Amino acid sequence: MTDLAGKEVLLGVTGGIAAYKACEIVRDLRKEGANVHVVLTASGARFITPLTLQTLSKNPVHTDLFDLLSESDIGHIALAQKAHLLMIAPATANILGKIRNGIADDLLSTIVMATTAPVLLAPAMNTQMYASPAVVENVEVLRGRGFTFVDPDEGELACGTVGPGRLADTPKIVEMARILLAEKILKGRKVVVSAGPTAEDIDPVRFLTNRSSGKMGFAMAVAARRFGADVTLVAGPSPLADPSFLRTIRVRSAREMMGEVLAAAEGADAVIMAAAVADFRPEHAAGQKIRKERFDRAVKLVPTDDILATLGRSKGSRVLVGFAAETNDLEGNALEKMRRKNLDAIVANDVSRPEIGFASDSNEVRVYFSDGTAIDLAMAAKDAIASAVWRAVRRKFLPE
Ligand code: CTP
């Protein structure tokens, strides 16, 4: 189950060259179980055909206000009322101007006025148009009225100019749809999530690290954001890109991670340490490359500071959750870590199984709680596991 499953999404497509990207958006929304109705403006229909969008959405495409008005239940009102979310992608300068000024002269602009669902606007236009005072002001006013924007990306535009104006990538637009549709079970909560490996420098060319990909920690941060939390993700050198719409602080070493996690943890309701923090680091990082003849004598390893244990020593009301990646005696090791670090919960997984290991997209975990209970989360995508962990943590420790 994703946040989009079973949801009614109305997708408005206006007339810009990026209209073809609506196909991708429809496909991705449907893949996650949303029922998509497309409303195509007259100028949108000059860039992409209703037939294409109808085939992809598996629903009739709505193009004309008066066709719908002749239906028994006033069509545009029915569409507006049924929607859980209205998205307009691409949104032209023209539609932004119409919405701002209360003009309802076609089906899409009428629906915008008639809906009580959240409205997501993904503008796309020429860079100069996007920077024009009218558009800048319209965007500002609409933000103030509660419309959600997915800002355009920078890049080379179809007209040849380079700058902001290109429709945001589909995954970003779809992620905002998930954020708008997810239950807000962590609204008002501040959470910190660490993710990825750390890298401990030996000299300018060598470092110690581990096989963590960061996928599970990133999924924990993304899930918390969808649930409405104010999230800080502190990420080690994972190859994953910073997630959209999330404050991400990049660090390299365990020491840097400690500094950022402790700072972000001030006033936080929960800290989830999903990072695979290095347990040892070289006592000194050499300024110059160490010759191999003297490598074993030159490198002395010392333990890193334990971030979770440090937080556990002055716990207060903050919820602390650790991760235990084990290859043997999962339960014994996980419970020992939870006790030793004074945690509320620990998420244990068996990294010796490749299908749920470090780089895998799936996971299967058991979550142990400090009250002696445990839950099993059967094999699922890491983002589904992350949502389930948050639901459990919030049920136990963060009641409304
Ligand atoms: N952790 C931490 N600071 C460290 C090391 C680990 O905060 N310096 C956190 C990890 O983010 C994770 C949990 O502690 O949430 C893992 O516990 P740890 O005892 O380090 O387990 P392993 O790294 O798996 O090591 P080992 O089993 O060898 O003890």
Coordinates of N, CA, C and O and ligand atoms in Angstrom, one line a residue, residues 273 275 277-279 304-308 322-323 325 337 340-341, ligand 1:
M273 N 18.6 6.3 14.3 CA 20.0 6.2 13.8 C 20.0 4.9 12.9 O 20.2 3.8 13.3
A275 N 22.1 5.0 10.2 CA 23.4 5.0 9.6 C 24.3 3.8 10.2 O 24.1 3.4 11.3
V277 N 27.4 3.6 11.3 CA 28.5 4.5 11.7 C 29.8 3.6 11.9 O 29.7 2.5 12.5
A278 N 30.9 4.0 11.4 CA 32.1 3.2 11.5 C 32.4 3.1 13.0 O 32.2 4.0 13.8
D279 N 32.8 1.9 13.4 CA 33.1 1.7 14.9 C 34.5 2.1 15.2 O 34.8 2.4 16.3
T304 N 35.3 5.0 17.5 CA 34.6 6.2 17.3 C 33.7 6.5 18.5 O 33.4 5.5 19.2
D305 N 33.3 7.7 18.7 CA 32.3 7.9 19.7 C 31.0 7.3 19.3 O 30.6 7.4 18.1
D306 N 30.2 6.8 20.3 CA 28.9 6.2 19.9 C 27.9 7.2 20.0 O 27.6 7.7 21.1
I307 N 27.3 7.6 18.9 CA 26.3 8.7 18.8 C 25.1 8.3 19.6 O 24.6 9.1 20.4
L308 N 24.5 7.1 19.3 CA 23.3 6.7 20.0 C 23.5 6.6 21.5 O 22.7 7.0 22.3
G322 N 17.4 2.6 17.3 CA 18.7 2.2 16.6 C 18.4 1.1 15.6 O 17.3 0.6 15.5
F323 N 19.4 0.9 14.8 CA 19.3 -0.2 13.8 C 20.4 -1.2 14.2 O 21.5 -0.8 14.5
A325 N 22.3 -4.3 12.3 CA 22.6 -5.1 11.2 C 23.4 -6.3 11.6 O 24.5 -6.1 12.1
K337 N 22.1 -4.4 22.4 CA 22.4 -3.0 22.0 C 21.3 -2.1 22.5 O 21.6 -1.0 22.9
R340 N 22.1 -1.6 26.2 CA 23.4 -0.9 26.4 C 23.3 0.6 26.0 O 23.9 1.4 26.7
K341 N 22.5 0.9 25.0 CA 22.5 2.3 24.5 C 21.2 3.0 25.0 O 21.0 4.2 24.6
Ligands
CTP1 N1 25.9 3.7 16.2 C1 26.1 5.0 16.7 N2 27.4 5.4 16.8 C2 28.5 4.6 16.6 C3 28.2 3.3 16.1 C4 26.9 2.9 16.0 O1 25.2 5.8 16.9 N3 29.7 5.0 16.7 C5 24.5 3.3 16.1 C6 24.1 2.9 14.7 O2 23.6 4.0 13.9 C7 23.0 1.8 14.9 C8 23.5 1.2 16.2 O3 24.3 2.1 16.8 O4 21.8 2.4 15.1 C9 24.3 -0.1 15.9 O5 24.9 -0.5 17.0 P1 26.4 -1.0 17.0 O6 26.7 -1.5 18.4 O7 27.4 -0.1 16.5 O8 26.3 -2.2 16.0 P2 27.3 -2.6 14.9 O9 27.8 -1.4 14.2 O10 26.5 -3.5 14.1 O11 28.5 -3.2 15.6 P3 28.8 -4.5 16.5 O12 27.7 -5.5 16.2 O13 30.1 -4.8 16.1 O14 28.7 -4.0 17.9

